[in-house]
Short mmCIF file of C-alpha atoms in Angstrom, two decimals:
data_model
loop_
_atom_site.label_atom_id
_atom_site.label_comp_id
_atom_site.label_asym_id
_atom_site.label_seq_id
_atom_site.Cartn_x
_atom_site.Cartn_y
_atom_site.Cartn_z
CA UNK A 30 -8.01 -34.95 -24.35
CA UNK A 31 -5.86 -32.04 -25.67
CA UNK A 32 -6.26 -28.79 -23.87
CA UNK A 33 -8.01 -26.15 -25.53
CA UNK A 34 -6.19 -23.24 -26.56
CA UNK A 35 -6.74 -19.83 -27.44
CA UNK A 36 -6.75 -19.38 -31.41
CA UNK A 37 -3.50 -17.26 -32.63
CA UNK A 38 -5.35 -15.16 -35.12
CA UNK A 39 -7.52 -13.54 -32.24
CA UNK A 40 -6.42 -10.07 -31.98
CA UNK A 41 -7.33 -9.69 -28.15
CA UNK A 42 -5.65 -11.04 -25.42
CA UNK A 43 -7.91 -13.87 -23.59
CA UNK A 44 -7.42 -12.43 -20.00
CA UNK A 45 -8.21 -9.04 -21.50
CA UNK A 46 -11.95 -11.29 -22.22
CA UNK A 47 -11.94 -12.27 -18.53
CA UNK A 48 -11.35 -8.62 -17.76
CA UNK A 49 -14.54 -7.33 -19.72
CA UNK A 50 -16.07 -10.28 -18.55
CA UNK A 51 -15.82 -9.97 -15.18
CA UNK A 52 -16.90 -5.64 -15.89
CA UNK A 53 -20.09 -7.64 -17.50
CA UNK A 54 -20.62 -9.16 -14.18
CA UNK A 55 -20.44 -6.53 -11.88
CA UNK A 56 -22.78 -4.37 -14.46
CA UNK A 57 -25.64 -6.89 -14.57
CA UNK A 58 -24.74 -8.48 -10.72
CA UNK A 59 -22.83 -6.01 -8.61
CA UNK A 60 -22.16 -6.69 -5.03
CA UNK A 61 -24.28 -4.87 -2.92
CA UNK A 62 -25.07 -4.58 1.40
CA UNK A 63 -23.13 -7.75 2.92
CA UNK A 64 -22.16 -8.97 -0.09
CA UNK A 65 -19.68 -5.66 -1.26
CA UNK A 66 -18.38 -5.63 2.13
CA UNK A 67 -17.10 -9.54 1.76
CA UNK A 68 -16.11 -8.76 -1.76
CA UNK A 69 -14.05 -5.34 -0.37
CA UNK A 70 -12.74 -7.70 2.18
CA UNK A 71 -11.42 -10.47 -0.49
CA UNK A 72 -10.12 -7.78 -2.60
CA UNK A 73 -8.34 -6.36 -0.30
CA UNK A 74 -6.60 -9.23 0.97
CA UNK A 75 -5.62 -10.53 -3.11
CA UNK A 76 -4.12 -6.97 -3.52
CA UNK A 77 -1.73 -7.91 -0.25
CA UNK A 78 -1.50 -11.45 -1.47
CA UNK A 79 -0.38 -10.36 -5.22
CA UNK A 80 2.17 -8.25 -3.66
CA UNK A 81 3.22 -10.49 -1.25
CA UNK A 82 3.56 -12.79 -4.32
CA UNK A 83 5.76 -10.25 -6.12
CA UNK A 84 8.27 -9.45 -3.48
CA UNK A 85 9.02 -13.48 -2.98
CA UNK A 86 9.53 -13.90 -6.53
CA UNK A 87 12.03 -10.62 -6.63
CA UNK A 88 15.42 -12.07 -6.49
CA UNK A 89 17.33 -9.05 -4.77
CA UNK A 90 20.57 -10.29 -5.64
CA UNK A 91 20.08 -10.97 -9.46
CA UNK A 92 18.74 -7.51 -9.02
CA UNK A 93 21.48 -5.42 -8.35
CA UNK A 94 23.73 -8.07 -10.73
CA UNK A 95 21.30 -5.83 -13.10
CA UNK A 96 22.51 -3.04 -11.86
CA UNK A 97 25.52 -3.59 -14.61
CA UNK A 98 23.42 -2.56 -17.44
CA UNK A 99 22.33 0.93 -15.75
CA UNK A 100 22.38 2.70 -18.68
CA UNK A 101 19.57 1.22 -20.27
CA UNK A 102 17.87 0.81 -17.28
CA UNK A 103 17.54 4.30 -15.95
CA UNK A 104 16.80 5.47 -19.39
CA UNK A 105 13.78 2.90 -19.20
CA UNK A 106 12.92 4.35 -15.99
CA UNK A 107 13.17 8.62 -17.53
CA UNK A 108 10.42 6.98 -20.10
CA UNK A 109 8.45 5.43 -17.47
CA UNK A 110 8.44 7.48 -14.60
CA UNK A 111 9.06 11.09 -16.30
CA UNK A 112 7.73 11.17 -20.04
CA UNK A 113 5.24 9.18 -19.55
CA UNK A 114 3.79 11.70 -16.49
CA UNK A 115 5.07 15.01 -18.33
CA UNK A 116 2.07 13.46 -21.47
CA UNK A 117 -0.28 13.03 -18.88
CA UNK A 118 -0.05 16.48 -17.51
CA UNK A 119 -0.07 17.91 -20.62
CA UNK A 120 -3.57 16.40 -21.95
CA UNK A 121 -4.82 18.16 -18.60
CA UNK A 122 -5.62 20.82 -21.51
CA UNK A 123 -7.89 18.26 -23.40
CA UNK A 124 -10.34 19.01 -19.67
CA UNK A 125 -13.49 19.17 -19.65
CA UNK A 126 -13.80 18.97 -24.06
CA UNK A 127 -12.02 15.90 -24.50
CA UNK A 128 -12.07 14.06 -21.14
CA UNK A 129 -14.06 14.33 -17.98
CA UNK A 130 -12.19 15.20 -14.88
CA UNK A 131 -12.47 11.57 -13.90
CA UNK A 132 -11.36 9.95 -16.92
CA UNK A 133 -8.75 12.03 -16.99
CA UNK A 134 -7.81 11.34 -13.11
CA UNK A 135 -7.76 7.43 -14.49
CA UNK A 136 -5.55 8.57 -17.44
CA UNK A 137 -3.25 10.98 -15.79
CA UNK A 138 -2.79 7.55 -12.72
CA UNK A 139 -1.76 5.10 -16.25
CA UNK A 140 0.96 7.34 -16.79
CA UNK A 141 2.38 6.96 -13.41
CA UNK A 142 2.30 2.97 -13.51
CA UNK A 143 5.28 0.85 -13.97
CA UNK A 144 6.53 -1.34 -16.90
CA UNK A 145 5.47 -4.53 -17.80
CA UNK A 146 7.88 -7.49 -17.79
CA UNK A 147 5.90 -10.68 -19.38
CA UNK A 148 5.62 -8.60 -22.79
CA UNK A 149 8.39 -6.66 -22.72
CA UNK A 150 10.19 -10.05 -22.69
CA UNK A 151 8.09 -11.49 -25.44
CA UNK A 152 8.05 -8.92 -27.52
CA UNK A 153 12.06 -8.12 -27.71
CA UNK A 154 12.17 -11.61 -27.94
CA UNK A 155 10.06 -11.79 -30.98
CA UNK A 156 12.36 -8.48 -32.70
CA UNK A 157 15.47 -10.29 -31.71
CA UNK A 158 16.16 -7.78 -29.15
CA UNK A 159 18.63 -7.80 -26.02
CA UNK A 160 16.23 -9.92 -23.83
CA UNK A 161 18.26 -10.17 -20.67
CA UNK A 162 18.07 -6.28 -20.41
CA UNK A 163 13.89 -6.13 -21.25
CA UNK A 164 13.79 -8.89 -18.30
CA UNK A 165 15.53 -6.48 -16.09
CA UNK A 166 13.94 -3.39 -16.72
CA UNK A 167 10.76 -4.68 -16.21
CA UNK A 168 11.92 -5.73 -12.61
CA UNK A 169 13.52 -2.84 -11.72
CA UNK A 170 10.57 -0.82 -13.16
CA UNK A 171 7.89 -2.90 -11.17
CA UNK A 172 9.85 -2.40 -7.99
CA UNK A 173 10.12 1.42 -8.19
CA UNK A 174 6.56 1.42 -9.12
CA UNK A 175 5.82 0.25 -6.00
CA UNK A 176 7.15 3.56 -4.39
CA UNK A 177 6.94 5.90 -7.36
CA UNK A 178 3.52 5.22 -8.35
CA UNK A 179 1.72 6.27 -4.92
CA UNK A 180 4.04 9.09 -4.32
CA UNK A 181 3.71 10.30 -7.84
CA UNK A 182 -0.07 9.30 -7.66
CA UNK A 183 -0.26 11.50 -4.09
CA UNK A 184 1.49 14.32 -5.94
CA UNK A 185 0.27 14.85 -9.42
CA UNK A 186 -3.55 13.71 -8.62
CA UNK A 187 -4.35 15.12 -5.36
CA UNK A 188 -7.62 15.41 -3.95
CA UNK A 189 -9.02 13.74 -7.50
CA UNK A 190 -7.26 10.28 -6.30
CA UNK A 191 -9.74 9.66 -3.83
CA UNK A 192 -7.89 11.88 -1.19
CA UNK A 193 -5.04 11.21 -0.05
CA UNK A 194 -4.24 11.59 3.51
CA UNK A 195 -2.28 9.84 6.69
CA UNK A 196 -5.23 7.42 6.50
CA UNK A 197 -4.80 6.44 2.76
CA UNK A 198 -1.06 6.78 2.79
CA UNK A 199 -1.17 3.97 5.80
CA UNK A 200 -3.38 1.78 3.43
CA UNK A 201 -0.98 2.02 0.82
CA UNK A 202 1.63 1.05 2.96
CA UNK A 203 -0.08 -1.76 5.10
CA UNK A 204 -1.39 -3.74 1.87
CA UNK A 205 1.09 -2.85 -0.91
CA UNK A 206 4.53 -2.43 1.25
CA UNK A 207 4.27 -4.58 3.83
CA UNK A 208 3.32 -7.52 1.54
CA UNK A 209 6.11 -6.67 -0.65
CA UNK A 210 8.77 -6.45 2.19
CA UNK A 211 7.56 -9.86 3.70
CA UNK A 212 7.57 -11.40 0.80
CA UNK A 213 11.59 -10.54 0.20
CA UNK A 214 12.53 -11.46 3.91
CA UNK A 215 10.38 -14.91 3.34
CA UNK A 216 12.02 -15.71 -0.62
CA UNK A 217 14.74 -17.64 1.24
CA UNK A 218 12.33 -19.83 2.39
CA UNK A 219 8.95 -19.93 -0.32
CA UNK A 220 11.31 -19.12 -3.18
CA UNK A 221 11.55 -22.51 -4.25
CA UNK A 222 8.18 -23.38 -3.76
CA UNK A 223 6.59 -20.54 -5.48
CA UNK A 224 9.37 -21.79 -8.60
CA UNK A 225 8.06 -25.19 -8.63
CA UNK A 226 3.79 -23.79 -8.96
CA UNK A 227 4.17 -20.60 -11.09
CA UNK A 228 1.99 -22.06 -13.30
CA UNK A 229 -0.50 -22.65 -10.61
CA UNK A 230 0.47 -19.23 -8.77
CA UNK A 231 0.08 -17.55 -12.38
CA UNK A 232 -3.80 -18.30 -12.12
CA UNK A 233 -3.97 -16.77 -8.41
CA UNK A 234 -2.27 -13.68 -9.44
CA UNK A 235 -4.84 -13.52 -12.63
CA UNK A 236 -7.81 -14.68 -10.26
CA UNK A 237 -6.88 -11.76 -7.78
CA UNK A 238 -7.03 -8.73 -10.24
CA UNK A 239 -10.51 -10.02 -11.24
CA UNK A 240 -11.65 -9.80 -8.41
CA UNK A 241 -9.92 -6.60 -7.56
CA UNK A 242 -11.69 -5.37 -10.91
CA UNK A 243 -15.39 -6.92 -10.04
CA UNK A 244 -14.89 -4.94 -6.69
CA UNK A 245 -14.00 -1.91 -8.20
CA UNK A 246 -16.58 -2.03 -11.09
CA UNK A 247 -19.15 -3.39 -8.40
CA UNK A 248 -18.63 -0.44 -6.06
CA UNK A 249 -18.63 2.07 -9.50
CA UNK A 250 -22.09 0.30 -10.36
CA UNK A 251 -23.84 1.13 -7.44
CA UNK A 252 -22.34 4.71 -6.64
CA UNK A 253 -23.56 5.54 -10.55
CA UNK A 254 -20.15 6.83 -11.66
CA UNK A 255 -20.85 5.39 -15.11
CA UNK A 256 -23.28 8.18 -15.81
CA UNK A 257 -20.65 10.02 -16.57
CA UNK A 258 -19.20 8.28 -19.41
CA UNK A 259 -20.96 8.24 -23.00
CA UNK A 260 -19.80 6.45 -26.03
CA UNK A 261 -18.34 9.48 -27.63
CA UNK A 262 -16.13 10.39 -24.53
CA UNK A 263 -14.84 6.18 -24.72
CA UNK A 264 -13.98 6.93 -28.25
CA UNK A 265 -12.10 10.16 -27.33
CA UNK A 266 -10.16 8.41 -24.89
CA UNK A 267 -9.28 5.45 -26.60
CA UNK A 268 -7.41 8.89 -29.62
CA UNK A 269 -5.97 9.95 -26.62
CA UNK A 270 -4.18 7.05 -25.72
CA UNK A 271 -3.19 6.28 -29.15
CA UNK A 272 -1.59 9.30 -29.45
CA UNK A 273 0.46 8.83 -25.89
CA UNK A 274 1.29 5.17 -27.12
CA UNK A 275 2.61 6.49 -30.79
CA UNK A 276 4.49 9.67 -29.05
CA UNK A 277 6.12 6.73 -26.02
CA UNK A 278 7.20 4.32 -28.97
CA UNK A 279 8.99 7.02 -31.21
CA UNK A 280 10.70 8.63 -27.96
CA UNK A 281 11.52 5.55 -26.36
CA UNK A 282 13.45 4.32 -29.82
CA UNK A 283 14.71 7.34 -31.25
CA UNK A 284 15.74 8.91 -28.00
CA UNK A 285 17.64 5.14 -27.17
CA UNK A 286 19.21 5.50 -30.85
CA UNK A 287 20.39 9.18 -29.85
CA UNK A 288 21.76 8.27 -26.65
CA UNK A 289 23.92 5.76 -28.55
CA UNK A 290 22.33 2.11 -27.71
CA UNK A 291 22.88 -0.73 -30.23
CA UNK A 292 19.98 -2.38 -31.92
CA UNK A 293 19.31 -4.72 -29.44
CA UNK A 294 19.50 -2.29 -26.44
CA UNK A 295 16.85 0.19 -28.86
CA UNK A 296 14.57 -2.89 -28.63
CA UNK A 297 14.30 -3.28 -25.08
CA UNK A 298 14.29 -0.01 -24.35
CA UNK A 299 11.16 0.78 -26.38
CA UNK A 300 9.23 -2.28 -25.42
CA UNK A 301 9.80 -1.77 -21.75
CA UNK A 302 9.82 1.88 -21.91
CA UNK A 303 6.07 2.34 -23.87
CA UNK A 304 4.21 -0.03 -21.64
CA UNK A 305 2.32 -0.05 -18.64
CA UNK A 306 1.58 -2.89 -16.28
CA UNK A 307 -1.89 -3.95 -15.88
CA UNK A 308 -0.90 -6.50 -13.39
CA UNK A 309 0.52 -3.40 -10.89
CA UNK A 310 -1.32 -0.58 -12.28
CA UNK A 311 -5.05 -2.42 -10.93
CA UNK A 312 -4.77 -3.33 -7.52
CA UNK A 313 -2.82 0.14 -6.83
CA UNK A 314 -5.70 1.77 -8.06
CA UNK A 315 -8.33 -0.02 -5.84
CA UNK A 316 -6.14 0.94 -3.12
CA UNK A 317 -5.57 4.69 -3.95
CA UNK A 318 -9.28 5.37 -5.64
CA UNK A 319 -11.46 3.76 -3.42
CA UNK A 320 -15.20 4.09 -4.87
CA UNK A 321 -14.05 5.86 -7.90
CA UNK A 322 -11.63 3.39 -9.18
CA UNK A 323 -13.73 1.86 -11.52
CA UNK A 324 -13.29 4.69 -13.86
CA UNK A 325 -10.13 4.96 -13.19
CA UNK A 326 -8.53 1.76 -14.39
CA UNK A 327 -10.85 1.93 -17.36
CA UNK A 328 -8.25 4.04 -19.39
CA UNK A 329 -5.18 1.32 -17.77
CA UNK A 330 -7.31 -1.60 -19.42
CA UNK A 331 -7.97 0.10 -22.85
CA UNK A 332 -3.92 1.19 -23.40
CA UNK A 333 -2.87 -2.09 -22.01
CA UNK A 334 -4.64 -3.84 -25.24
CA UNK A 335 -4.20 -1.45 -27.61
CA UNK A 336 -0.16 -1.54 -26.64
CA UNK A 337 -0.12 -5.40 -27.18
CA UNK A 338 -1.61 -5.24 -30.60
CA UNK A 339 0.39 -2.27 -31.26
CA UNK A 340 3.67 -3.60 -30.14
CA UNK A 341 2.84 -6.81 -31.78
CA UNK A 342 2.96 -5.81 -34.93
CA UNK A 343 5.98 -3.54 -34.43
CA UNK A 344 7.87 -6.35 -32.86
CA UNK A 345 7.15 -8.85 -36.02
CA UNK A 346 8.25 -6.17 -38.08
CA UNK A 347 12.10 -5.79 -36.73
CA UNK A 348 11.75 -9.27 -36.49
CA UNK A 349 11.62 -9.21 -40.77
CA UNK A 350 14.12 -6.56 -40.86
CA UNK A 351 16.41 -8.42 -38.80
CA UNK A 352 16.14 -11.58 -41.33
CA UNK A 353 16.56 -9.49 -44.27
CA UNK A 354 19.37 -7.24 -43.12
CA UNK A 355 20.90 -10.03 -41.42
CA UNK A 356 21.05 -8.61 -38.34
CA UNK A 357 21.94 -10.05 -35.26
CA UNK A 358 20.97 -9.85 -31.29
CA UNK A 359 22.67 -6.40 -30.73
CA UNK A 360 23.52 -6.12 -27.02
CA UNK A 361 26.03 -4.45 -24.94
CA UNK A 362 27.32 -6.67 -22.14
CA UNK A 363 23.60 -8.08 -20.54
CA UNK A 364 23.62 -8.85 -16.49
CA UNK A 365 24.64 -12.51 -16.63
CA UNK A 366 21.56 -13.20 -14.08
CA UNK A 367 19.49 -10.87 -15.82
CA UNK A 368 17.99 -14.12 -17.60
CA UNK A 369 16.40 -15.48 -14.41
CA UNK A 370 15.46 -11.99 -12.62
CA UNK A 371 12.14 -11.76 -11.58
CA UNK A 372 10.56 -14.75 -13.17
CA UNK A 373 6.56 -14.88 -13.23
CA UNK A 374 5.71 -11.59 -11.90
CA UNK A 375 2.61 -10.06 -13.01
CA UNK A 376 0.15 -11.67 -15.33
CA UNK A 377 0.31 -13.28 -18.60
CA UNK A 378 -0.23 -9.68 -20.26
CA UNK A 379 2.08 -8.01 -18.13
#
């Protein structure tokens, strides 16, 4: 028997359906009593195992062999870890007429989440980009998320993250540091293994975020936080976020074009610079939002599809310019190991 597959004219991403699934779950079936305590126990322990996950798969060496391109990596990381932020701080102003204090919390903590590395890679692929340099931006921008994003989180959101004190700080480091760190000092040794099943490991890093999520949206369900949100408020955040996606795509490849890069380079640099990691971005926030996280990966799950349709149409359309100009993979001197840096991290979307 051939194995289904999902049809190529659907416009959403199948896990995205498992996401919204799962939401449908916890909305008609959410855990409650024993149950949400065995669920906050499980979720807890996939958010150290998808971390764990991600530091053995981190090639440290390759890495810094990366660190050879640092121009386009750092400028990645200014449109990551400093645009993006500076948009979310502005649309503070768009509180309480446009957003809610907690849908803005959840947009204000997408802006603070690293880059994706899956479809960053696809997509300069598809616009005959410089690939090696999307693969290694995403790594180096999922590894400084790991820092960034909490301190940035503890910084810019404050008491609205779910408070963050000593106590929260030492969950952030116990189940998102420590899992990363062990996983590097054990890669020597589960490297290979973890090489030979990413297919199989793929499913457990996508079977850990939904359950992360049906925790999250479980826990939201039963506090009533989604009271709060109305139809016309979704629709005003989903104008919102196309606005920070359109403004993060034109500054990502007109401010690479200023700054000198060749084609290629511009291609990287704007796929890996307008994204945000779904993958990262989700179990962060279970870990930093407690009861309210629910809301606040709902505006994280509504950019991350909207940038893959986005960027999938703007990445078959350099791909046609390319063909009719005649224009060639445009790269200045990749990382030679850049190609095998930080192989299966995340999720199929990123």
């Amino acid at each position: 028997m051939k194995r289904l597959k999902w049809p190529s004219w659907m416009p959403v991403d199948p896990y995205i359906v498992a996401l919204l699934g799962t939401v449908g779950l916890a909305a008609l079936l959410p855990a409650r009593g024993g149950a949400a305590d065995v669920a906050s126990g499980a979720s807890t322990g996939a958010v150290a195992l998808l971390f764990f996950l991600y530091g053995a798969r981190l090639s440290t060496r390759e890495a810094m062999d990366g660190l050879k391109h640092w121009r386009l990596h750092l400028t990645v990381l200014v449109c990551t870890f400093v645009a993006f932020p500076l948009l979310g701080l502005a649309a503070k102003g768009l509180v309480p007429h446009v957003l809610t204090p907690a849908l803005y919390s959840g947009f204000l903590f997408l802006t603070l989440v690293p880059s994706t590395i899956q479809s960053s890679i696809a997509f300069t692929s598809i616009a005959r980009g410089n690939v090696p340099a999307a693969i290694c931006a995403g790594s180096f921008s999922s590894l400084a998320g790991i820092l960034l994003t909490p301190l940035l989180a503890a910084a810019l959101l404050g008491n609205s993250g779910g408070g963050f004190s000593a106590h929260s700080l030492g969950k952030i480091v116990l189940q998102l540091l420590v899992p990363f760190v062990a996983g590097q000092l054990l890669r020597r040794w589960v490297g290979g293994f973890l090489a030979r099943h990413k297919k199989v490991l793929g499913y457990v890093d996508r079977g850990s975020i939904l359950l992360v999520v049906y925790t999250a949206f479980s826990q939201g369900m039963v506090e009533g936080v989604w009271h709060q949100v109305t139809p016309l408020r979704l629709l005003a955040l989903l104008g919102v976020e196309a606005v920070l996606l359109a403004a993060m795509l034109a500054l990502s490849w007109y401010g690479a074009k200023r700054l000198g890069f060749p084609r290629g380079d511009r291609i990287a640099i704007q796929f890996a610079g307008s994204k945000k990691s779904l993958s990262a971005g989700l179990p962060m926030a279970s870990v930093l939002f407690g009861a309210q996280a629910s809301l606040a990966v709902l505006p994280l799950m509504l950019f991350h599809q909207m940038q893959l349709m986005v960027c999938a149409v703007i990445a078959k359309r350099r791909s046609r310019d390319a063909e009719e100009h005649g224009l060639a993979e445009s790269v200045s001197e990749p990382p030679v190991a850049a190609s095998r840096t930080a192989a299966g991290t995340g999720t199929r979307s990123g």
